[in-house]
Every structure is written in structure tokens, then in C-alpha cells.
Amino acid sequence: EPEVTQTPSHQVTQMGQEVILRCVPISNHLYFYWYRQILGQKVEFLVSFYNNEISEKSEIFDDQFSVERPDGSNFTLKIRSTKLEDSAMYFCASSEGTGPQETQYFGPGTRLLVL
Amino acid sequence: AQSVTQLGSHVSVSEGALVLLRCNYSSSVPPYLFWYVQYPNQGLQLLLKYTSAATLVKGINGFEAEFKKSETSFHLTKPSAHMSDAAEYFCAASNTGFQKLVFGTGTRLLVSP
């Protein structure tokens, strides 16, 4: 069964460093998402992406964050200068179509620790 | 703004007992509702979803959920728990005009022999 994959599974970085989290969505999906979960808190929406553009973003997704689809298979989340509060589990998701009824398929997550 | 509340961060049941995980949403317009399960070291897997076609929704692994507009609830049930059901369960909602899912805090289901 097709699945969303994410690399790395864990990343440790120093505060102020740039990190890139990578995702490979399901191959025929056109809509891509990033969510994060700070330890002990809710899973929060960060951004959605379609046709090489951001289609929706939350207030969390500030200028420190960017997303990109550099090729036909990868979808990346870049944090330009990491802060301690960026430590979280980051989930990538994809869906075949758009709309609130569409199922979003999630990857296993990347656990980011900022020291 | 849409919010989702899951009562109980942990629920413990014995194997063979009824599983009931609670989810309430806040919205004057009934949203689309989802239950996801997360097993250790895995991604969120869809159990079932409500898209207004039927109020009783059957999902995978014997789970089902009933949408009750009057109670703004979408509780997840399973008649008989198995050890393999031990996982974290997330309720989520989405609304027309938005792509994002709004999640509850999650409920960890513990199943004892």
C-alpha cells in the first residue's frame, strides 16, 4: 500500500541552525501538508501546498519557515534559524484531492530536537 | 474557530471490554470529522471519517463512530478491545473552505490482559 515517507526520523540541531525536513508524498497525490506536535500538545496545522504554491498557512508558519517541492517526488520543510520552541514532531501529509472531506495520509514524522 | 475536545488523555480497558473514546467539536456548522490512530513509531492512520452521508460510520479494525449533531459529538467505539488496539487515537475536524485538519489532544488507549 502506498505510504508517505519522511526523513530523517530524528534530527538534533543547535539553536540558530537551518534544518530541512524531507517528505515523499504518495505518488498520485497533488496536495501536501505539514503539521507539528510539540510534546504533550495538539497536532497543529502549519501549511498546505498545491501546484507549487502555498494554499493555506497558519499563524505559526512565519518567515522562518518555507516549503518547497524541489522535484517530482520530494516535499520539504525548511526552518531557517531554529529556536528551542521549534522542538517537536513534524508530520508530512498528502491527499489526492482538495476539500475538507478528503483523507489526508500522514507520514511517520520527524522528531526535531533543538538544543 | 473550530476546536476539537477529547475527554481523557488516557483510557484503560481490559481485553474484551468495550472501548469508548470521546470527541466533541465546536462548530455551528457540522464539520467533517475524522478518527486517526497512531501506533508507536508510525504515522497517523485513518480509522474512519464522517462526511455527512451517514451518521453511523464504520471503520477499520472493528471501530465505529456515531455523529450526533445535538450533542456535537463523534465518539469512537469498539465492542471488544484487543491488545493490538493499544495506541494513541486522535479526533480531527475540517470545515468547508479550509484544507487544514484541527486535532484534539489525543487519547492513549491502554489494553490490559
Coordinates of C-alpha atoms in Angstrom, one line a residue:
Chain A
E1 CA 0.0 0.0 0.0
P2 CA 1.4 3.4 -0.9
E3 CA 2.6 5.5 2.0
V4 CA 4.1 8.8 2.9
T5 CA 7.7 8.6 4.0
Q6 CA 9.8 11.1 5.9
T7 CA 13.5 11.6 6.5
P8 CA 15.2 11.8 8.9
S9 CA 13.2 10.1 11.6
H10 CA 15.1 12.1 14.2
Q11 CA 17.2 15.2 14.0
V12 CA 19.1 17.1 16.6
T13 CA 20.3 20.6 15.9
Q14 CA 21.8 23.6 17.6
M15 CA 19.7 26.8 18.0
G16 CA 20.1 29.1 15.1
Q17 CA 20.9 26.4 12.6
E18 CA 18.9 25.7 9.5
V19 CA 17.1 22.4 9.1
I20 CA 15.4 20.7 6.2
L21 CA 12.8 18.0 6.8
R22 CA 12.1 15.8 3.8
C23 CA 8.9 14.0 2.8
V24 CA 7.9 11.8 -0.1
P25 CA 4.2 12.0 -0.6
I26 CA 2.1 9.3 -2.2
S27 CA 2.9 9.4 -5.9
N28 CA -0.5 10.4 -7.4
H29 CA -1.4 12.9 -4.7
L30 CA -1.4 16.6 -5.5
Y31 CA -1.9 18.3 -2.2
F32 CA 0.7 18.4 0.6
Y33 CA 0.7 19.4 4.2
W34 CA 2.9 19.9 7.2
Y35 CA 1.8 19.6 10.8
R36 CA 3.7 19.6 14.0
Q37 CA 3.1 18.3 17.5
I38 CA 5.0 19.8 20.4
L39 CA 5.4 17.2 23.2
G40 CA 2.2 17.0 25.2
Q41 CA 0.3 19.3 22.9
K42 CA -2.1 19.0 20.0
V43 CA -1.2 18.2 16.4
E44 CA -1.2 21.7 14.7
F45 CA -1.5 22.6 11.1
L46 CA 1.4 24.5 9.6
V47 CA 0.9 24.8 5.8
S48 CA -0.8 23.3 2.8
F49 CA 0.7 23.3 -0.7
Y50 CA -0.6 22.8 -4.2
N51 CA 0.7 23.4 -7.6
N52 CA 3.9 24.8 -6.3
E53 CA 2.2 27.4 -4.1
I54 CA 1.2 27.7 -0.5
S55 CA -2.6 27.4 -0.4
E56 CA -3.2 27.9 3.3
K57 CA -0.9 28.6 6.3
S58 CA -1.3 29.0 10.0
E59 CA 0.0 31.9 12.1
I60 CA 2.8 29.5 13.3
F61 CA 4.1 29.4 9.7
D62 CA 6.1 32.6 9.9
D63 CA 9.1 33.9 7.8
Q64 CA 11.3 31.3 9.5
F65 CA 9.5 28.5 7.7
S66 CA 9.4 27.7 4.0
V67 CA 8.2 24.8 1.9
E68 CA 9.3 23.6 -1.5
R69 CA 8.7 20.8 -4.0
P70 CA 12.2 20.6 -5.5
D71 CA 11.5 17.8 -7.8
G72 CA 8.6 15.5 -8.7
S73 CA 8.8 13.4 -5.6
N74 CA 10.0 15.3 -2.6
F75 CA 8.3 17.9 -0.5
T76 CA 10.5 19.8 2.1
L77 CA 10.0 22.0 5.1
K78 CA 12.9 24.3 5.9
I79 CA 13.3 26.1 9.2
R80 CA 15.8 28.9 8.6
S81 CA 17.0 29.6 12.1
T82 CA 15.8 27.1 14.6
K83 CA 14.6 28.1 18.1
L84 CA 14.2 26.0 21.2
E85 CA 10.4 26.1 20.8
D86 CA 10.7 24.5 17.3
S87 CA 11.4 21.2 19.0
A88 CA 8.5 19.0 18.0
M89 CA 7.4 16.1 15.9
Y90 CA 6.8 17.2 12.3
F91 CA 4.3 15.3 10.2
C92 CA 4.0 15.5 6.5
A93 CA 0.7 14.5 4.8
S94 CA -0.7 14.3 1.3
S95 CA -4.1 14.0 -0.3
E96 CA -5.3 13.1 -3.7
G97 CA -7.8 16.0 -3.9
T98 CA -8.7 19.1 -2.0
G99 CA -11.7 19.8 0.1
P100 CA -12.5 19.2 3.8
Q101 CA -13.8 15.7 3.1
E102 CA -10.5 14.5 1.6
T103 CA -8.5 12.0 3.6
Q104 CA -5.0 13.2 4.4
Y105 CA -2.4 10.4 4.6
F106 CA 0.3 11.0 7.2
G107 CA 3.9 10.0 7.3
P108 CA 5.6 8.6 10.5
G109 CA 7.1 12.0 11.4
T110 CA 10.5 13.6 12.1
R111 CA 11.3 14.3 15.7
L112 CA 13.3 17.5 15.8
L113 CA 15.2 18.5 18.9
V114 CA 16.7 22.0 19.1
L115 CA 19.4 22.4 21.7
Chain B
A1 CA -12.8 28.9 15.2
Q2 CA -13.2 25.2 15.1
S3 CA -11.9 23.2 18.1
V4 CA -12.0 19.6 19.0
T5 CA -12.0 18.2 22.5
Q6 CA -11.1 14.7 23.5
L7 CA -12.0 13.9 27.1
G8 CA -9.4 11.7 28.8
S9 CA -5.8 11.7 27.8
H10 CA -5.6 8.1 28.9
V11 CA -8.2 5.4 28.8
S12 CA -7.6 1.9 30.2
V13 CA -9.7 -1.1 29.4
S14 CA -9.4 -4.9 29.8
E15 CA -9.1 -7.1 26.7
G16 CA -12.6 -7.9 25.6
A17 CA -14.2 -4.9 27.1
L18 CA -16.0 -2.0 25.3
V19 CA -13.8 0.8 24.1
L20 CA -15.3 4.3 24.2
L21 CA -13.2 7.3 23.2
R22 CA -14.9 10.7 23.4
C23 CA -14.7 13.5 20.9
N24 CA -16.7 16.8 20.8
Y25 CA -16.4 19.5 18.3
S26 CA -17.3 23.2 18.5
S27 CA -18.9 24.5 15.4
S28 CA -22.3 25.8 14.4
V29 CA -21.8 24.2 11.0
P30 CA -21.3 20.5 11.3
P31 CA -17.7 19.8 10.2
Y32 CA -16.2 16.8 8.5
L33 CA -14.8 14.5 11.3
F34 CA -12.0 12.0 11.3
W35 CA -10.5 9.5 13.7
Y36 CA -6.9 8.7 13.3
V37 CA -4.8 6.1 15.1
Q38 CA -1.1 6.2 15.8
Y39 CA 0.9 3.1 16.7
P40 CA 4.4 3.5 18.1
N41 CA 6.9 4.9 15.6
Q42 CA 4.3 5.1 12.8
G43 CA 2.3 7.8 11.1
L44 CA -1.3 8.7 11.7
Q45 CA -3.6 6.2 10.1
L46 CA -7.2 6.9 9.2
L47 CA -9.7 4.8 11.1
L48 CA -12.9 6.3 9.8
K49 CA -14.4 9.6 8.7
Y50 CA -17.8 11.3 8.7
T51 CA -18.7 13.3 5.6
S52 CA -22.5 13.6 6.2
A53 CA -23.5 10.5 4.2
A54 CA -24.5 8.5 7.3
T55 CA -24.4 9.3 11.0
L56 CA -23.0 5.9 12.0
V57 CA -19.7 5.3 10.4
K58 CA -17.8 2.0 10.3
G59 CA -14.1 2.0 10.1
I60 CA -11.2 -0.4 10.1
N61 CA -10.3 -2.9 12.8
G62 CA -13.9 -3.1 14.1
F63 CA -14.2 0.5 15.1
E64 CA -17.2 2.7 14.5
A65 CA -18.3 6.2 15.4
E66 CA -21.6 8.0 15.6
F67 CA -22.1 11.6 14.6
K68 CA -24.6 13.3 17.0
K69 CA -25.4 16.8 16.0
S70 CA -27.5 17.6 19.0
E71 CA -24.5 16.6 21.3
T72 CA -21.8 17.9 18.9
S73 CA -20.1 14.6 19.4
F74 CA -18.3 11.9 17.4
H75 CA -17.4 9.3 19.9
L76 CA -15.4 6.2 18.8
T77 CA -16.4 2.8 20.0
K78 CA -15.4 -0.9 19.6
P79 CA -17.4 -3.6 21.2
S80 CA -14.4 -5.8 22.3
A81 CA -10.9 -4.5 22.8
H82 CA -7.8 -6.4 21.6
M83 CA -4.3 -6.0 22.9
S84 CA -3.4 -4.7 19.4
D85 CA -5.7 -1.7 19.8
A86 CA -3.3 -0.1 22.3
A87 CA -2.3 3.1 20.6
E88 CA -3.0 6.8 20.5
Y89 CA -6.2 8.0 19.0
F90 CA -6.8 11.4 17.5
C91 CA -10.1 13.0 16.6
A92 CA -9.9 15.8 13.9
A93 CA -12.2 18.1 12.1
S94 CA -12.2 20.1 9.0
N95 CA -14.6 22.7 7.6
T96 CA -15.7 23.8 4.1
G97 CA -13.4 26.4 2.8
F98 CA -10.4 25.2 4.7
Q99 CA -7.9 22.4 4.0
K100 CA -6.5 22.1 7.4
L101 CA -7.4 19.5 10.0
V102 CA -7.9 20.6 13.5
F103 CA -6.9 18.0 16.0
G104 CA -7.9 17.1 19.5
T105 CA -5.2 16.4 22.1
G106 CA -5.3 12.6 21.6
T107 CA -6.3 9.8 23.8
R108 CA -3.9 6.9 24.7
L109 CA -5.7 3.6 24.9
L110 CA -4.2 1.1 27.2
V111 CA -5.4 -2.5 27.0
S112 CA -4.6 -5.0 29.8
P113 CA -4.9 -8.8 29.6

